mmCIF file of C-alpha atoms and ligand atoms in Angstrom:
data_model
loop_
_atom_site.group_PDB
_atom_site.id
_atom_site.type_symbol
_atom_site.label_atom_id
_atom_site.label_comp_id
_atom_site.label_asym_id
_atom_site.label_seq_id
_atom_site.Cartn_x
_atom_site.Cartn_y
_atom_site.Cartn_z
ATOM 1 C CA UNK A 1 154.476 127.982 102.243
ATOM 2 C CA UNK A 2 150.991 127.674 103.991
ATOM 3 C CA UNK A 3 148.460 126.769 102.021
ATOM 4 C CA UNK A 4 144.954 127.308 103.520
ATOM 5 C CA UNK A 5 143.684 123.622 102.736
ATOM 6 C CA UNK A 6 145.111 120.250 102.438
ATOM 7 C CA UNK A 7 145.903 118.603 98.802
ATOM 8 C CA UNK A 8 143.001 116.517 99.730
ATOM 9 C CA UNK A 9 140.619 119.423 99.541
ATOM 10 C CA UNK A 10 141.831 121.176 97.095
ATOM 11 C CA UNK A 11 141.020 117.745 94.693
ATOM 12 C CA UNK A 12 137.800 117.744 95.749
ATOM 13 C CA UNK A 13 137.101 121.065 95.356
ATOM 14 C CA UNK A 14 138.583 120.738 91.371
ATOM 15 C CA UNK A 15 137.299 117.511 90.285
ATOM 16 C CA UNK A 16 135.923 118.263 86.592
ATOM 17 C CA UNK A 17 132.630 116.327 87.583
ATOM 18 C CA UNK A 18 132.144 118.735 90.585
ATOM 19 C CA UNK A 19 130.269 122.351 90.269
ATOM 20 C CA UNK A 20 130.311 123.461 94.040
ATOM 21 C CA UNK A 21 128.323 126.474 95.508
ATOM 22 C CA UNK A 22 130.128 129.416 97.063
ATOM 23 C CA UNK A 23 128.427 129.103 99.976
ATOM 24 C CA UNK A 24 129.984 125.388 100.095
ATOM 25 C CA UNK A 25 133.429 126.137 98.396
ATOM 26 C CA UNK A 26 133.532 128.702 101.571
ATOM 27 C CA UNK A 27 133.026 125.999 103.991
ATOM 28 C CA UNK A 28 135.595 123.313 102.234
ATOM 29 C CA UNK A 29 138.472 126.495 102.415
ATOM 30 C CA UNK A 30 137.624 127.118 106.274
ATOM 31 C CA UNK A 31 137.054 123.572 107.016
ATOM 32 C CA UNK A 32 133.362 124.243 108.455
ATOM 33 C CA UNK A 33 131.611 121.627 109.205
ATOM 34 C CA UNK A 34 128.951 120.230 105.760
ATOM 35 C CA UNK A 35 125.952 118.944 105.956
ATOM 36 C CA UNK A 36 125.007 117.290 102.655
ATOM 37 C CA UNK A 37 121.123 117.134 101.569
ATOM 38 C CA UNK A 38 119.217 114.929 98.796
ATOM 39 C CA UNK A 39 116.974 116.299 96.392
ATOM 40 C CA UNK A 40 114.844 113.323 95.134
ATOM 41 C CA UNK A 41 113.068 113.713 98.138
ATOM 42 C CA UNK A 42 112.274 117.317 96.556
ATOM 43 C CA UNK A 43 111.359 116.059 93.217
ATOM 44 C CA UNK A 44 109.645 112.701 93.666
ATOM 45 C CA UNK A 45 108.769 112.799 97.482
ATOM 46 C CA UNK A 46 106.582 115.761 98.312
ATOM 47 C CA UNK A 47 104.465 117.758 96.332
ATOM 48 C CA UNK A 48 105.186 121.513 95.520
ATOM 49 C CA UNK A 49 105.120 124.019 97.187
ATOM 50 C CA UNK A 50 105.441 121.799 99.851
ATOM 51 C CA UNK A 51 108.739 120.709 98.691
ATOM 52 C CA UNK A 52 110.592 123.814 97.944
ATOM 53 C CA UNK A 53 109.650 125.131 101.826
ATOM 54 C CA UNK A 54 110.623 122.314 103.257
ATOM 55 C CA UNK A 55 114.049 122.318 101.529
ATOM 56 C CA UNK A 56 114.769 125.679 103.007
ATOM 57 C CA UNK A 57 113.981 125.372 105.885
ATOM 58 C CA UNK A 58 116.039 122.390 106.584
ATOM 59 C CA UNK A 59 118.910 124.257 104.821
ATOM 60 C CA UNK A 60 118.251 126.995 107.390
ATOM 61 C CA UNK A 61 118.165 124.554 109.900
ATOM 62 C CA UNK A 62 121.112 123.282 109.510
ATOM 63 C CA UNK A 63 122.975 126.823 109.249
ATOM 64 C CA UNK A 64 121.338 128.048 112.539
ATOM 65 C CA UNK A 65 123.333 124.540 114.415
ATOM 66 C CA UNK A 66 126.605 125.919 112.933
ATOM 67 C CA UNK A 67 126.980 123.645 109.708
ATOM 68 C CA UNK A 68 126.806 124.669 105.911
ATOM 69 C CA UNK A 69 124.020 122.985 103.752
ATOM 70 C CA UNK A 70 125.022 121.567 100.840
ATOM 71 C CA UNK A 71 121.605 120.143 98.521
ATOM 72 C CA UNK A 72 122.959 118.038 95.906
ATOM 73 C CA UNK A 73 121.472 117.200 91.986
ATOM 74 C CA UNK A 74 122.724 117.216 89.023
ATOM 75 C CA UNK A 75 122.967 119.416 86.530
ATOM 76 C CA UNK A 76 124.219 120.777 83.143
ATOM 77 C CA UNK A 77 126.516 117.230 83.195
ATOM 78 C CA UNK A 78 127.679 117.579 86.523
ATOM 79 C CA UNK A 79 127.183 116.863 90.004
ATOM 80 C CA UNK A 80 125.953 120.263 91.693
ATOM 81 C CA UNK A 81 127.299 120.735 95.313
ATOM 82 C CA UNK A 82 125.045 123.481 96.952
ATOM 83 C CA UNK A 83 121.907 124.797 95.135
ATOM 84 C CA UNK A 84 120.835 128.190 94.745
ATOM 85 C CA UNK A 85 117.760 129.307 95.540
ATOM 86 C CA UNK A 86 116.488 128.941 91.839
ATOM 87 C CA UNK A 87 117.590 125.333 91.015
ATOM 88 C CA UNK A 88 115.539 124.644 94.665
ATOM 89 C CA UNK A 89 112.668 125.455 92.602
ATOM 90 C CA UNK A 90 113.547 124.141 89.505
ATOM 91 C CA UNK A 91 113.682 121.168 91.050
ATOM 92 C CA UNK A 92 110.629 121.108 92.761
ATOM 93 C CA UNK A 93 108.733 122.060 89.879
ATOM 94 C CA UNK A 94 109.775 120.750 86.412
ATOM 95 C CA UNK A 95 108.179 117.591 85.241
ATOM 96 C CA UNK A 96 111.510 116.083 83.603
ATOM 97 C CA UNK A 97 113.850 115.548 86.846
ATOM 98 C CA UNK A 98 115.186 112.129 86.381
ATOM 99 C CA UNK A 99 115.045 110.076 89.997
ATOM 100 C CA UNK A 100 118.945 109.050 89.537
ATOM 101 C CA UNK A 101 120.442 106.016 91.417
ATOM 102 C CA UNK A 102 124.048 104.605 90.968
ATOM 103 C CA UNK A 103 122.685 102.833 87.846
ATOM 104 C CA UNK A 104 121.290 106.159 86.133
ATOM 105 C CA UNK A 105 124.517 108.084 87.206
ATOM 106 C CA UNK A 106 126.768 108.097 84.534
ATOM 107 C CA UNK A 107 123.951 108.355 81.943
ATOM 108 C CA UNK A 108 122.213 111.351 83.488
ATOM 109 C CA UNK A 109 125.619 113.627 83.405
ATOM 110 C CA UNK A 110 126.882 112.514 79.963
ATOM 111 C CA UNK A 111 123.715 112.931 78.423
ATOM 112 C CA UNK A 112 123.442 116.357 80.565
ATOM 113 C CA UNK A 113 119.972 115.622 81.961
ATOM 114 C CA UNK A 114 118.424 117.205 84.950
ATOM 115 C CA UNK A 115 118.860 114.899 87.725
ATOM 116 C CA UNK A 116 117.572 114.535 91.599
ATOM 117 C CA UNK A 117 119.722 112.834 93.513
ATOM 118 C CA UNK A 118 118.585 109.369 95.344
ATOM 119 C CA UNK A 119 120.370 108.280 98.867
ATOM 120 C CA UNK A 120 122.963 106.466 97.038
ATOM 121 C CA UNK A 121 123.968 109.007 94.322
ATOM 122 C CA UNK A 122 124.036 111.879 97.558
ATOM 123 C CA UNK A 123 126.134 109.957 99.018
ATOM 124 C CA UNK A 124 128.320 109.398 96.125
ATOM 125 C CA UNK A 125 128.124 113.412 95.436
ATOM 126 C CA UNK A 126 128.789 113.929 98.940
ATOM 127 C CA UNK A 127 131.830 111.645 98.952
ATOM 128 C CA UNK A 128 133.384 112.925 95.837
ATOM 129 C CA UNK A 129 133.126 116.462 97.743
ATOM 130 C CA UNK A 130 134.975 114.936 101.256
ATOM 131 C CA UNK A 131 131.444 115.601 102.967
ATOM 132 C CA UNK A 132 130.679 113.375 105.337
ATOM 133 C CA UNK A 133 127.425 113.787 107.034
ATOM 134 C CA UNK A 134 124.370 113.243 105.175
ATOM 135 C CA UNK A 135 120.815 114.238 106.404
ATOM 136 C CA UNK A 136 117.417 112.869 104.524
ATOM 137 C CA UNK A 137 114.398 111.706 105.350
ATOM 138 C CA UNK A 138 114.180 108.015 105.011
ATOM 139 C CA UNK A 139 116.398 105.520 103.359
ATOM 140 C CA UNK A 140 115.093 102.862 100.455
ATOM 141 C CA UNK A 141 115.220 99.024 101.368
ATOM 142 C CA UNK A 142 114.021 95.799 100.614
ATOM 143 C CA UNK A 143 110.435 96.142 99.462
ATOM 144 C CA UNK A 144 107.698 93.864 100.767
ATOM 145 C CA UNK A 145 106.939 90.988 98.786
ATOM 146 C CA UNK A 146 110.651 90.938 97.919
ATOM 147 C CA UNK A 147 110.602 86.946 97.298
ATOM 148 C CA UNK A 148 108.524 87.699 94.337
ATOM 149 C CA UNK A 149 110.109 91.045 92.995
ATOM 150 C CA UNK A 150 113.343 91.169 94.375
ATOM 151 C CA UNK A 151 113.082 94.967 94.460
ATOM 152 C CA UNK A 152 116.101 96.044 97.172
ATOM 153 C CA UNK A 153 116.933 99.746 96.910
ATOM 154 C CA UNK A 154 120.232 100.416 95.965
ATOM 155 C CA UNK A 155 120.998 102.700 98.823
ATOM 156 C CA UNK A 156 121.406 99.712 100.631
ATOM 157 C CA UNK A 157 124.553 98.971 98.533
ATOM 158 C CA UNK A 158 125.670 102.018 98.669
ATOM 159 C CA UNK A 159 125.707 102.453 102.414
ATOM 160 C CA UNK A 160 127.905 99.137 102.510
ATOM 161 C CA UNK A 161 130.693 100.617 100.232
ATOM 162 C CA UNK A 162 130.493 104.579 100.602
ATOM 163 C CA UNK A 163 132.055 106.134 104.110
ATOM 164 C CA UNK A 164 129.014 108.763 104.320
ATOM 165 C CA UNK A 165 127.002 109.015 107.516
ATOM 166 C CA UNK A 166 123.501 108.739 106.675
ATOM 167 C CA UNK A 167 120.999 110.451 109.191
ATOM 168 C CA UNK A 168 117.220 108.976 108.434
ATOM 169 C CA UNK A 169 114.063 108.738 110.568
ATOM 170 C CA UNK A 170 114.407 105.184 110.150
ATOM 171 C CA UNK A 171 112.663 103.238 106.808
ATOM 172 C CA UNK A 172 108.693 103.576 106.345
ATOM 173 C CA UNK A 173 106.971 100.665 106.678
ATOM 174 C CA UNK A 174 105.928 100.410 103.015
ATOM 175 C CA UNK A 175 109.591 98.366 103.043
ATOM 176 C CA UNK A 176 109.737 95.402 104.701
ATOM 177 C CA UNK A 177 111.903 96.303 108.117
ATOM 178 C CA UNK A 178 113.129 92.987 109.154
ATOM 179 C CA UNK A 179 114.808 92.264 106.161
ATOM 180 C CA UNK A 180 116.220 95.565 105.797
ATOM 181 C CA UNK A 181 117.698 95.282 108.814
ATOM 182 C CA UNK A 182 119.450 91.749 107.963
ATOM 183 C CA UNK A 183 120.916 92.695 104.273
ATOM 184 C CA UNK A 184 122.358 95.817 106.396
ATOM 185 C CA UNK A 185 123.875 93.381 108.758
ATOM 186 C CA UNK A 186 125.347 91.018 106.019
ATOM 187 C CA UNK A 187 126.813 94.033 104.139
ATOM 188 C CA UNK A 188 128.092 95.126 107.864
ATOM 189 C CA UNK A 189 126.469 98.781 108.018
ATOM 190 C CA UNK A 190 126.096 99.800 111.107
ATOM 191 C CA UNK A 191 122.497 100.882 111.914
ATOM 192 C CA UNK A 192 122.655 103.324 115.142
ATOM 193 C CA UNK A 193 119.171 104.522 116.860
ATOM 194 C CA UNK A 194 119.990 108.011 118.198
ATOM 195 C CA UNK A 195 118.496 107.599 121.911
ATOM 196 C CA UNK A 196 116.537 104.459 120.966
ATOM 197 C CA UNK A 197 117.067 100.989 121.316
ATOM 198 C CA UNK A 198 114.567 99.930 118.550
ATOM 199 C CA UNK A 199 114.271 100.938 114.839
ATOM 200 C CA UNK A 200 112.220 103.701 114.125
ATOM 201 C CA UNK A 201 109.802 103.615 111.652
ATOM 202 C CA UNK A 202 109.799 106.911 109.792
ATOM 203 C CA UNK A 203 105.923 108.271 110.500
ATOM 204 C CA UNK A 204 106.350 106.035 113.809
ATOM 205 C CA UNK A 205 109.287 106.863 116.586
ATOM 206 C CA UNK A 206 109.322 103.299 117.254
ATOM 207 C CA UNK A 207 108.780 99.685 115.516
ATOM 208 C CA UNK A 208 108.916 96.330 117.264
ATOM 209 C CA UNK A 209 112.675 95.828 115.734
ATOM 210 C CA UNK A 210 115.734 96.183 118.331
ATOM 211 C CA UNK A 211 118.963 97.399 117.129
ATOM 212 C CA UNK A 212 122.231 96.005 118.670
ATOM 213 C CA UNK A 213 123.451 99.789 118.389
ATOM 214 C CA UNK A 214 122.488 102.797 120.045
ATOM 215 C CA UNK A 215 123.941 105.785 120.559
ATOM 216 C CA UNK A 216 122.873 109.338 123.087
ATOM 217 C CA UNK A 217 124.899 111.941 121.907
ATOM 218 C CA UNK A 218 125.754 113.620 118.790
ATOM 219 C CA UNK A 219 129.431 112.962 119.752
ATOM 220 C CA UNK A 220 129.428 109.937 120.475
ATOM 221 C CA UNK A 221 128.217 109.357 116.553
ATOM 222 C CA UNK A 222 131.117 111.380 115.611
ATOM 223 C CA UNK A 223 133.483 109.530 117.424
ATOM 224 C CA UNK A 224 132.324 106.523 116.125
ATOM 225 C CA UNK A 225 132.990 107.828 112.478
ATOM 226 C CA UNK A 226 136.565 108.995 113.278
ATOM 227 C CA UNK A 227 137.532 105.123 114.211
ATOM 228 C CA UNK A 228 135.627 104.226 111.118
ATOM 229 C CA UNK A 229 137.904 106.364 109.349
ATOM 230 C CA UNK A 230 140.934 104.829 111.181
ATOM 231 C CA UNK A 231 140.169 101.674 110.301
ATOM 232 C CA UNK A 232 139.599 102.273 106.939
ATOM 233 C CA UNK A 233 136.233 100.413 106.553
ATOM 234 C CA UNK A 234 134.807 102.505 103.700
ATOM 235 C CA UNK A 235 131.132 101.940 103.882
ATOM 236 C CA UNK A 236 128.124 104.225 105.621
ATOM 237 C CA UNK A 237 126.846 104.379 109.477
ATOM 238 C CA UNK A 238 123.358 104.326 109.545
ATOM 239 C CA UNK A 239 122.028 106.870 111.880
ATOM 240 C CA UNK A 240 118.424 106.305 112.913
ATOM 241 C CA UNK A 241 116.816 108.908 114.714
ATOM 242 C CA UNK A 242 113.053 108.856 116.002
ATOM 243 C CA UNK A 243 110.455 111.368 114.713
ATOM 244 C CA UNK A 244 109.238 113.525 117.821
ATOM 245 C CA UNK A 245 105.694 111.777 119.665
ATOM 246 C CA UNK A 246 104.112 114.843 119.037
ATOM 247 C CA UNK A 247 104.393 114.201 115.085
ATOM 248 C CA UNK A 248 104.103 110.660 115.094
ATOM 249 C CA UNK A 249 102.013 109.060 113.131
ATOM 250 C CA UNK A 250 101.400 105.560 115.730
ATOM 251 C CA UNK A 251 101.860 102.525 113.772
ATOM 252 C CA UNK A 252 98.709 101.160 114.398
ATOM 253 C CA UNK A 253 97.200 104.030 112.242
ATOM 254 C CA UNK A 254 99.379 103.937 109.416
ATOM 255 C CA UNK A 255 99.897 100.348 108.998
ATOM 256 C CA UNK A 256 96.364 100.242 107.788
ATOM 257 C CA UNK A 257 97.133 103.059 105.291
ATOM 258 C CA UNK A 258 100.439 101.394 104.065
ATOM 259 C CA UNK A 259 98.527 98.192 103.174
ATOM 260 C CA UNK A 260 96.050 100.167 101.141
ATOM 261 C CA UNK A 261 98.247 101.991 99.749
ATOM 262 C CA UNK A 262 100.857 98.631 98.780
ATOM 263 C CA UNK A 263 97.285 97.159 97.479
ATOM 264 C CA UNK A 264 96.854 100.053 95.027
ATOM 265 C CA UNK A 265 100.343 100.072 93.847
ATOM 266 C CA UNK A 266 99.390 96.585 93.341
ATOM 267 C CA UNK A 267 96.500 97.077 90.864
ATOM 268 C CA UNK A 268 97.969 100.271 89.242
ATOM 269 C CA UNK A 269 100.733 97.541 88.541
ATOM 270 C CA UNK A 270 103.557 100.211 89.409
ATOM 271 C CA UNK A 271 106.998 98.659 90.212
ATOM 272 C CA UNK A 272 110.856 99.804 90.025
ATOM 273 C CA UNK A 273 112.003 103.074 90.564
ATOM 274 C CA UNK A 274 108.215 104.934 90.310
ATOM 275 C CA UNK A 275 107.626 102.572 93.342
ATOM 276 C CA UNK A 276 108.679 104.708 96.445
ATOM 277 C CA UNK A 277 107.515 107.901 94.581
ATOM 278 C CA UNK A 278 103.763 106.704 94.024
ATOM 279 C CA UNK A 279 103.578 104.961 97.255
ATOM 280 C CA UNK A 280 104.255 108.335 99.629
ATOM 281 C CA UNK A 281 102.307 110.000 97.608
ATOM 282 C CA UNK A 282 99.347 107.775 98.164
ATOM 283 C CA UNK A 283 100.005 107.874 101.662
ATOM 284 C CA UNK A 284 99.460 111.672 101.241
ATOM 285 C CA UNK A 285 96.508 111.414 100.233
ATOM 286 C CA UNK A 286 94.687 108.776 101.334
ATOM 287 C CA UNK A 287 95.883 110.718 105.230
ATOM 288 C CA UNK A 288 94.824 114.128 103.588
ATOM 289 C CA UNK A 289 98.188 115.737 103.862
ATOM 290 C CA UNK A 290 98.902 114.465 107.508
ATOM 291 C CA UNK A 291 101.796 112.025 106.467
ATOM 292 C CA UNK A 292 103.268 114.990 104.512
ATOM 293 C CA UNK A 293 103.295 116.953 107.707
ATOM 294 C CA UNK A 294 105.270 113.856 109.478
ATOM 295 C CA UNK A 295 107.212 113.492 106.750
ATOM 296 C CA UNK A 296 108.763 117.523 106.790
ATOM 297 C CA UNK A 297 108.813 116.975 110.877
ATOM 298 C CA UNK A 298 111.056 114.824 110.955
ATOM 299 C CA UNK A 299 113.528 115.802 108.448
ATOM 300 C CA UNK A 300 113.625 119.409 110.378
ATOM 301 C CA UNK A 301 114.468 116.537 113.524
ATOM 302 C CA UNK A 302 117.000 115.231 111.331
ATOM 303 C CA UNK A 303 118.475 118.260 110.380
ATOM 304 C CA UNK A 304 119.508 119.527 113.671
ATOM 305 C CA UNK A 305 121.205 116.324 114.944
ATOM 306 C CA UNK A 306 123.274 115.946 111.174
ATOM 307 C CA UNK A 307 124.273 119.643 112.113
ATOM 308 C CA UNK A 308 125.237 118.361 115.607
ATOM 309 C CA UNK A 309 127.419 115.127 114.013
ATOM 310 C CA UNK A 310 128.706 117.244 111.611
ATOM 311 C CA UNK A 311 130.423 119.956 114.041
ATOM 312 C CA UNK A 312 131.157 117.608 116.322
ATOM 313 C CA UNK A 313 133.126 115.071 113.512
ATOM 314 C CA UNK A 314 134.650 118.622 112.366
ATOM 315 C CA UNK A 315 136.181 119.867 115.864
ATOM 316 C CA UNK A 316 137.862 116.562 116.165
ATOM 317 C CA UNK A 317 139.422 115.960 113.011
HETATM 318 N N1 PSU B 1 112.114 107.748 101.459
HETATM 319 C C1 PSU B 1 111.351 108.836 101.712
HETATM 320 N N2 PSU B 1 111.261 109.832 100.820
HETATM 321 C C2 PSU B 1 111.937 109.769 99.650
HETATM 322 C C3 PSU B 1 112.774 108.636 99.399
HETATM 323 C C4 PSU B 1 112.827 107.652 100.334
HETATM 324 O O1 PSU B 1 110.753 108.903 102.750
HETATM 325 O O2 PSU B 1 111.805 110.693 98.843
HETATM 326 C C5 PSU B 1 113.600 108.586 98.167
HETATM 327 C C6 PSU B 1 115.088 108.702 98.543
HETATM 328 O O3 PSU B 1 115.718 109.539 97.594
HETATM 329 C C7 PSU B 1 115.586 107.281 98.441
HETATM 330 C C8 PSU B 1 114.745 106.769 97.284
HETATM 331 O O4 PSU B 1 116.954 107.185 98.179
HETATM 332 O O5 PSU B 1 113.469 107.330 97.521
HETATM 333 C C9 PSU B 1 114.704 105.281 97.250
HETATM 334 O O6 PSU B 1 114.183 104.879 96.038
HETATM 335 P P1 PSU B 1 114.341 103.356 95.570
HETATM 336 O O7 PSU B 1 113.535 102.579 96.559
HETATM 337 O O8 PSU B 1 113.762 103.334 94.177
HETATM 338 O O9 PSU B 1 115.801 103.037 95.605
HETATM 339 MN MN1 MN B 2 113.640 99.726 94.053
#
């Protein structure tokens, strides 16, 4: 008997933890290439309505390069795989989303909460589902002043033990780069600048950090994740792909905002989890919207080349 997808699938598709879209249960039975999407960066990292545009458009983005979207949060005790256009804005709007990491995880669905989901727990989502492409905006990282807070996102972690491709604009310079760059070397994640040989720093294209990988083509990223698979190595690939010059935000001009911004996180005494959230929202305003506008850029930029690695990783597997 033929049976239109593997055993694999099929245990993806019924895990009891699982509620999957039709949209993305489609895609899983045709074996379309998936793009998985976060959503904390809808309810903690833009304002609405902001927020609730920008997350279709990127969905829309991502079908119009020949991949499916699938947004991920969770909801009603489970992880949902593929929003509708209501939870979108139920997520963008109600004041009790929970910003859920790997340590809120298993909390947030027993106790049935309404959860956005944080780079780690996306991936995590998107792994349980067998999707593995990834697209978001920037990744968390070791914090500056980390000798005297030792605040290192969790993401971090996750990326060295979950085999998701991650596409990011590269980490904002509210995080201190170096050392992001050397705890993903020690946990062996590869960090890959898409056409660049230096880390790009989110509202920058460019920082003064080289990376020792770099990579021109969407296939050649997808070929690199096929002998990941083969070998078995289980954790992320880092793909870090430059915001377009004409929506940069030069590092010289927002260097001077981050410090202000780090100095009134400082005095407001804000630490932990409501860290990232308060600091891009200062950013916001202290540029009067601009960084916002950088900040949807380059997750459209984003979006087309996860499509890209996505259908590319699909037509050779
Ligand atoms: N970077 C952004 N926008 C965001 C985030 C990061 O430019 O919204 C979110 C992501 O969901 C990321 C999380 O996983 O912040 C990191 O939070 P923390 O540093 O608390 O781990
Ligand atoms: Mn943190």
């Amino acid at each position: 008997m033929n049976h239109p997808y593997s055993k694999e699938t099929s245990n993806h598709m019924n895990h009891p933890l699982l509620s999957i879209s039709k949209e993305v249960q489609a895609a899983i039975i045709q074996q379309k290439p998936i793009v998985a999407l976060e959503s904390t960066i809808i309810s903690h990292g833009m304002p609405y309505p902001q927020n609730v545009e920008m997350a279709q458009a990127t969905e829309q983005i991502i079908r119009d390069h020949g991949a499916v979207p699938a947004t991920i949060a969770i909801m009603n005790g489970q992880f949902k795989i593929g929003l509708e256009e209501e939870d979108l804005e139920i997520l963008a709007t109600a004041k009790n989303v929970v910003k859920v990491s790997r340590r809120d995880l298993a909390e947030v669905i027993a106790n049935k909460k309404l959860g956005a989901t944080t780079v780690a727990t996306t991936m995590i989502g998107a792994h349980l589902a067998g999707i593995k492409v990834f697209v978001t905006g920037g990744i968390g990282g070791v914090h500056r002043g980390y000798n005297d807070h030792l605040d290192v996102s969790a993401d971090l972690e996750e990326l060295a033990q979950t085999p998701v491709t991650v596409v990011c604009a590269g980490a904002k310079a509210i995080l201190d780069l170096p050392r992001t760059l050397e705890y993903l070397e020690t946990k062996g994640v590869p960090v890959t600048g898409y056409q660049t040989d230096f880390l790009p720093a989110f509202y920058s294209s460019t920082s003064p950090y080289r990376l020792t990988s770099r990579a021109d083509s969407a296939e050649e990223i997808a070929q690199r994740m096929i002998a990941a698979d083969q070998l078995d190595l289980q954790g992320g690939l880092l793909v870090a792909n430059p915001i377009p010059k004409e929506y940069e935000i030069p590092n010289e001009e927002i260097n001077a905002i981050i410090d202000q911004a780090l100095a009134e996180e400082k005095k407001a005494g804000v630490h932990g989890k409501e860290s990232t959230p308060f600091l891009l929202a200062k950013i916001v305003e202290l540029t009067q919207g601009r960084s916002l506008e950088t900040n949807i850029q380059l997750v459209y930029n984003n979006a087309k080349l996860g499509a890209e690695i996505a259908v590319h990783y699909q037509a050779n597997n």
